[in-house]
Every structure is written in C-alpha cells, then in structure tokens.
Amino acid sequence: QKEVEQDPGPLSVPEGAIVSLNCTYSNSAFQYFMWYRQYSRKGPELLMYTYSSGNKEDGRFTAQVDKSSKYISLFIRDSQPSDSATYLCAVWPSGAGSYQLTFGKGTKLSVIP
Amino acid sequence: NAGVTQTPKFQVLKTGQSMTLQCAQDMNHNSMYWYRQDPGMGLRLIYYSASEGTTDKGEVPNGYNVSRLNKREFSLRLESAAPSQTSVYFCASSEQREGYEQYFGPGTRLTVT
C-alpha cells in the first residue's frame, strides 16, 4: 500500500463551485500535512499546511485533517478559473531523521468559466 | 530574489550520454532536494542534502549521483542516460531539516532517446 493515496481525477467543475480534494495516508507517524499546487509546466508551490489534526483556513481554501481516519482534505470555496491546476497532498513525519516529504500523485482540477 | 533556479530547461540525450542538471537557490536554505515527476507516479525523491556537506539517497537513487557544491548549489548527474530516465526533474530547497515547506524550481524536461 502506498503511503499516500490520492485520486488523480481529472476533476472538472463550474466556476463558483465548492471543490473537495482528498487524500488518505497509511502511517500514523505523519504529523505535518501539506497541500501543494502545481500549474501546468511549473514547479509545485506550497499552498498551506496543517500540523496534527484540525482545520486551517486561508481565504477561499480550507485544509482539514482527520487523524482518526487518516484522511486529508482541501476545500476550495467559490472556485475560480485561476484555481485550475494539479493539487498534490503531501505528508511529513515528525521526529529526528525524518527528511522525506511523501507526495500523493496529484489531482488535476479544471474550473470552467 | 530568484528563488530556486534550474538549468537547462529542456534537454534531449541519446542513451549512454551523460549530463549534469544544475540547481541553485538564493534563499540561504540549508536543505536541498532532487525529485523526478512522471505521469501516474507523482513526485519521487531521488537524492537530498539535509545540510551543506551531506547527501543521502531518496526513493529512486539508482542511475544518479549528486554533489552539494556549496550551500547554494546542488547538482544531479546522469552518468549513462537510459530511456527510463525520461522525466521532468525538479530541484527544491527548504530552510530547515524539517523540510515540509519546500520551494521548487521550474523543472528540467529531459528526454532520453
């Protein structure tokens, strides 16, 4: 079983829709949960991260972690065509010697005007 | 402030040829990383350097070597290119060893024929 599973999509929604992107992970040692956004032919950029369980909100974006079910979510409200990109979830374990960021395969999102 | 820069942007090699991908960051970050991104496989870590003077293998190191030339620069070398190394290569850096917040370069698209 891969450490992080993510539905690759593609996902197509109309402008203004609420988007829900999800990942599951297998290792309960993970403590940091990230969402990276990657525009076509560009490098990924960090969108937001959460530590341990709970929600974090940044403008139209909300990241949610449920450690009991090992589930990571990213919600985008009032989606815009500029949100069209591939969204990668990533996890990072805590503790000494933990240097590897593990990525999901990414979900490609298209927001249609 | 250019962030993370990579050269070249594109490269075509014949099987058996060698080349070096260059990466530099101007953010005074301690840790640097090399990833490859393939369709359906996501981002996979090749090598990383937690700090100047150290390098370690990631998930897919076979066929590659790295050099942390100084704090700014981290190069990736393919000694004898193979078609399986056709991919998009990304360099990234992070301020801390706990590098969940990574900054990525624009990528190098490599084709091996």
Short mmCIF file of C-alpha atoms in Angstrom, two decimals:
data_model
loop_
_atom_site.label_atom_id
_atom_site.label_comp_id
_atom_site.label_asym_id
_atom_site.label_seq_id
_atom_site.Cartn_x
_atom_site.Cartn_y
_atom_site.Cartn_z
CA GLN A 1 0.00 0.00 0.00
CA LYS A 2 1.31 3.42 -0.96
CA GLU A 3 1.87 5.73 1.98
CA VAL A 4 -0.33 8.43 0.43
CA GLU A 5 -3.22 7.72 -1.91
CA GLN A 6 -4.85 10.44 -3.99
CA ASP A 7 -7.47 10.17 -6.72
CA PRO A 8 -5.81 11.58 -9.88
CA GLY A 9 -9.09 12.84 -11.36
CA PRO A 10 -9.36 14.78 -13.57
CA LEU A 11 -11.97 16.85 -11.81
CA SER A 12 -13.94 19.46 -13.75
CA VAL A 13 -16.26 21.94 -12.01
CA PRO A 14 -18.10 25.13 -12.98
CA GLU A 15 -16.83 28.48 -11.73
CA GLY A 16 -18.17 29.27 -8.27
CA ALA A 17 -18.48 25.63 -7.20
CA ILE A 18 -17.14 24.25 -3.94
CA VAL A 19 -14.31 21.82 -4.63
CA SER A 20 -13.32 18.96 -2.34
CA LEU A 21 -9.95 17.25 -2.83
CA ASN A 22 -8.97 14.29 -0.71
CA CYS A 23 -6.11 12.01 0.25
CA THR A 24 -5.68 9.06 2.55
CA TYR A 25 -2.47 8.00 4.26
CA SER A 26 -1.36 4.83 5.95
CA ASN A 27 1.29 5.77 8.54
CA SER A 28 0.04 7.23 11.81
CA ALA A 29 3.53 8.74 12.42
CA PHE A 30 2.81 11.54 9.95
CA GLN A 31 2.33 14.84 11.75
CA TYR A 32 2.53 17.51 9.04
CA PHE A 33 0.05 17.58 6.18
CA MET A 34 0.58 19.81 3.17
CA TRP A 35 -1.19 20.83 0.01
CA TYR A 36 0.93 21.91 -2.93
CA ARG A 37 -0.47 23.47 -6.10
CA GLN A 38 1.19 22.91 -9.47
CA TYR A 39 0.26 24.88 -12.54
CA SER A 40 0.90 23.30 -15.92
CA ARG A 41 4.63 23.15 -16.76
CA LYS A 42 5.61 24.79 -13.46
CA GLY A 43 7.09 23.58 -10.19
CA PRO A 44 4.83 22.84 -7.21
CA GLU A 45 4.25 25.62 -4.70
CA LEU A 46 3.14 25.21 -1.10
CA LEU A 47 -0.48 26.27 -0.68
CA MET A 48 -0.96 25.52 3.01
CA TYR A 49 -0.08 23.06 5.72
CA THR A 50 -1.53 21.82 9.00
CA TYR A 51 0.11 20.20 11.96
CA SER A 52 -1.68 17.24 13.53
CA SER A 53 -5.49 17.21 13.37
CA GLY A 54 -7.93 20.01 12.74
CA ASN A 55 -8.77 22.70 10.25
CA LYS A 56 -6.82 25.58 8.80
CA GLU A 57 -8.36 28.31 6.70
CA ASP A 58 -6.70 30.72 4.29
CA GLY A 59 -9.07 32.82 2.25
CA ARG A 60 -11.10 30.54 0.00
CA PHE A 61 -9.04 27.50 0.97
CA THR A 62 -9.59 25.19 3.96
CA ALA A 63 -7.35 22.27 4.83
CA GLN A 64 -8.70 19.57 7.10
CA VAL A 65 -7.01 16.59 8.72
CA ASP A 66 -8.78 13.71 10.44
CA LYS A 67 -6.07 11.59 12.03
CA SER A 68 -8.52 9.01 13.34
CA SER A 69 -9.47 8.06 9.77
CA LYS A 70 -6.12 9.10 8.21
CA TYR A 71 -7.91 11.44 5.84
CA ILE A 72 -6.69 14.76 4.42
CA SER A 73 -8.98 17.22 2.64
CA LEU A 74 -8.69 20.53 0.82
CA PHE A 75 -11.82 22.59 0.21
CA ILE A 76 -11.92 25.45 -2.26
CA ARG A 77 -14.87 27.83 -1.98
CA ASP A 78 -16.09 29.99 -4.86
CA SER A 79 -13.69 28.27 -7.24
CA GLN A 80 -12.13 30.40 -9.98
CA PRO A 81 -10.62 29.51 -13.37
CA SER A 82 -7.26 30.55 -11.88
CA ASP A 83 -7.60 27.61 -9.46
CA SER A 84 -7.19 25.22 -12.41
CA ALA A 85 -4.07 23.25 -11.53
CA THR A 86 -2.90 19.93 -10.15
CA TYR A 87 -3.18 19.70 -6.37
CA LEU A 88 -0.71 17.47 -4.55
CA CYS A 89 -1.16 16.36 -0.98
CA ALA A 90 1.99 15.58 0.98
CA VAL A 91 2.88 14.25 4.41
CA TRP A 92 5.90 14.61 6.69
CA PRO A 93 6.69 12.54 9.75
CA SER A 94 7.88 14.16 12.94
CA GLY A 95 10.99 13.18 14.81
CA ALA A 96 14.72 13.14 14.23
CA GLY A 97 15.99 11.88 10.90
CA SER A 98 12.69 12.50 9.10
CA TYR A 99 13.78 14.21 5.93
CA GLN A 100 11.46 12.83 3.31
CA LEU A 101 8.32 14.53 2.10
CA THR A 102 5.92 11.94 0.65
CA PHE A 103 3.58 13.14 -2.09
CA GLY A 104 0.30 11.85 -3.43
CA LYS A 105 0.09 11.54 -7.19
CA GLY A 106 -1.95 14.74 -7.53
CA THR A 107 -5.50 15.58 -8.63
CA LYS A 108 -5.90 17.66 -11.78
CA LEU A 109 -8.63 20.29 -11.35
CA SER A 110 -10.25 22.33 -14.09
CA VAL A 111 -12.60 25.20 -13.21
CA ILE A 112 -14.77 26.04 -16.20
CA PRO A 113 -15.86 29.70 -16.64
CA ASN B 1 15.40 37.22 -5.39
CA ALA B 2 15.12 34.43 -7.98
CA GLY B 3 14.26 31.61 -5.53
CA VAL B 4 15.27 28.23 -6.99
CA THR B 5 16.72 28.20 -10.49
CA GLN B 6 17.43 25.18 -12.67
CA THR B 7 19.40 24.74 -15.88
CA PRO B 8 18.81 23.63 -18.52
CA LYS B 9 15.03 23.91 -19.02
CA PHE B 10 14.97 21.24 -21.73
CA GLN B 11 17.43 18.55 -22.78
CA VAL B 12 17.44 15.65 -25.22
CA LEU B 13 20.06 12.94 -24.72
CA LYS B 14 20.91 9.75 -26.51
CA THR B 15 21.12 6.52 -24.50
CA GLY B 16 24.51 6.29 -22.81
CA GLN B 17 25.28 10.02 -22.81
CA SER B 18 25.95 11.84 -19.58
CA MET B 19 24.83 15.21 -18.31
CA THR B 20 24.57 17.32 -15.19
CA LEU B 21 21.46 19.20 -14.10
CA GLN B 22 22.25 22.35 -12.18
CA CYS B 23 20.26 23.85 -9.32
CA ALA B 24 20.86 26.99 -7.27
CA GLN B 25 18.89 28.76 -4.56
CA ASP B 26 19.35 32.26 -3.19
CA MET B 27 17.23 31.92 -0.04
CA ASN B 28 20.08 30.75 2.21
CA HIS B 29 18.29 27.46 2.74
CA ASN B 30 20.07 24.58 4.42
CA SER B 31 18.39 21.62 2.73
CA MET B 32 18.06 20.82 -0.96
CA TYR B 33 16.31 18.05 -2.88
CA TRP B 34 16.07 16.46 -6.31
CA TYR B 35 12.78 14.92 -7.47
CA ARG B 36 11.55 13.36 -10.65
CA GLN B 37 7.93 13.58 -11.78
CA ASP B 38 6.42 11.01 -14.12
CA PRO B 39 2.81 10.61 -15.29
CA GLY B 40 0.92 8.32 -12.94
CA MET B 41 3.85 8.14 -10.49
CA GLY B 42 3.78 11.54 -8.88
CA LEU B 43 6.84 13.23 -7.39
CA ARG B 44 9.56 10.88 -6.20
CA LEU B 45 12.63 11.87 -4.24
CA ILE B 46 15.95 10.97 -5.89
CA TYR B 47 18.51 12.44 -3.50
CA TYR B 48 18.56 15.10 -0.84
CA SER B 49 21.08 17.15 1.07
CA ALA B 50 19.97 17.96 4.60
CA SER B 51 22.83 20.41 5.02
CA GLU B 52 25.97 21.55 3.23
CA GLY B 53 28.42 18.68 3.03
CA THR B 54 25.88 15.86 3.36
CA THR B 55 23.88 13.92 0.80
CA ASP B 56 21.53 10.96 1.15
CA LYS B 57 19.56 8.67 -1.09
CA GLY B 58 15.85 9.07 -1.56
CA GLU B 59 13.29 6.70 -3.01
CA VAL B 60 14.77 6.29 -6.53
CA PRO B 61 18.56 6.97 -6.50
CA ASN B 62 19.74 4.33 -8.99
CA GLY B 63 21.42 5.80 -12.06
CA TYR B 64 22.04 9.20 -10.45
CA ASN B 65 24.74 10.97 -8.47
CA VAL B 66 24.62 14.30 -6.69
CA SER B 67 27.01 16.94 -5.48
CA ARG B 68 26.29 19.65 -2.92
CA LEU B 69 28.82 22.10 -4.28
CA ASN B 70 28.19 24.73 -1.61
CA LYS B 71 25.20 25.99 0.38
CA ARG B 72 23.58 27.47 -2.75
CA GLU B 73 24.16 24.76 -5.35
CA PHE B 74 23.09 21.12 -5.68
CA SER B 75 23.72 19.27 -8.93
CA LEU B 76 22.32 15.99 -10.27
CA ARG B 77 24.38 13.87 -12.64
CA LEU B 78 23.30 11.13 -15.01
CA GLU B 79 26.41 9.15 -15.88
CA SER B 80 24.89 6.94 -18.58
CA ALA B 81 21.39 8.05 -19.51
CA ALA B 82 18.67 5.46 -20.14
CA PRO B 83 15.19 5.92 -21.68
CA SER B 84 13.70 5.14 -18.24
CA GLN B 85 15.22 8.42 -17.04
CA THR B 86 12.99 10.43 -19.36
CA SER B 87 11.15 12.63 -16.90
CA VAL B 88 10.68 16.12 -15.51
CA TYR B 89 13.26 16.86 -12.82
CA PHE B 90 12.60 19.33 -10.02
CA CYS B 91 15.02 20.78 -7.54
CA ALA B 92 13.69 22.10 -4.24
CA SER B 93 15.05 23.70 -1.10
CA SER B 94 13.89 24.21 2.46
CA GLU B 95 15.15 26.38 5.27
CA GLN B 96 15.20 23.66 7.88
CA ARG B 97 15.97 19.98 8.06
CA GLU B 98 12.25 19.58 8.86
CA GLY B 99 11.64 20.46 5.26
CA TYR B 100 7.90 20.16 4.87
CA GLU B 101 7.89 23.70 3.45
CA GLN B 102 9.80 23.23 0.23
CA TYR B 103 10.35 25.70 -2.58
CA PHE B 104 10.57 24.23 -6.04
CA GLY B 105 12.36 25.30 -9.17
CA PRO B 106 10.71 25.44 -12.62
CA GLY B 107 11.92 21.99 -13.65
CA THR B 108 14.06 20.41 -16.37
CA ARG B 109 12.32 18.34 -19.05
CA LEU B 110 14.67 15.54 -20.05
CA THR B 111 14.11 13.14 -22.91
CA VAL B 112 16.42 10.17 -23.45
CA THR B 113 16.13 8.51 -26.85
#
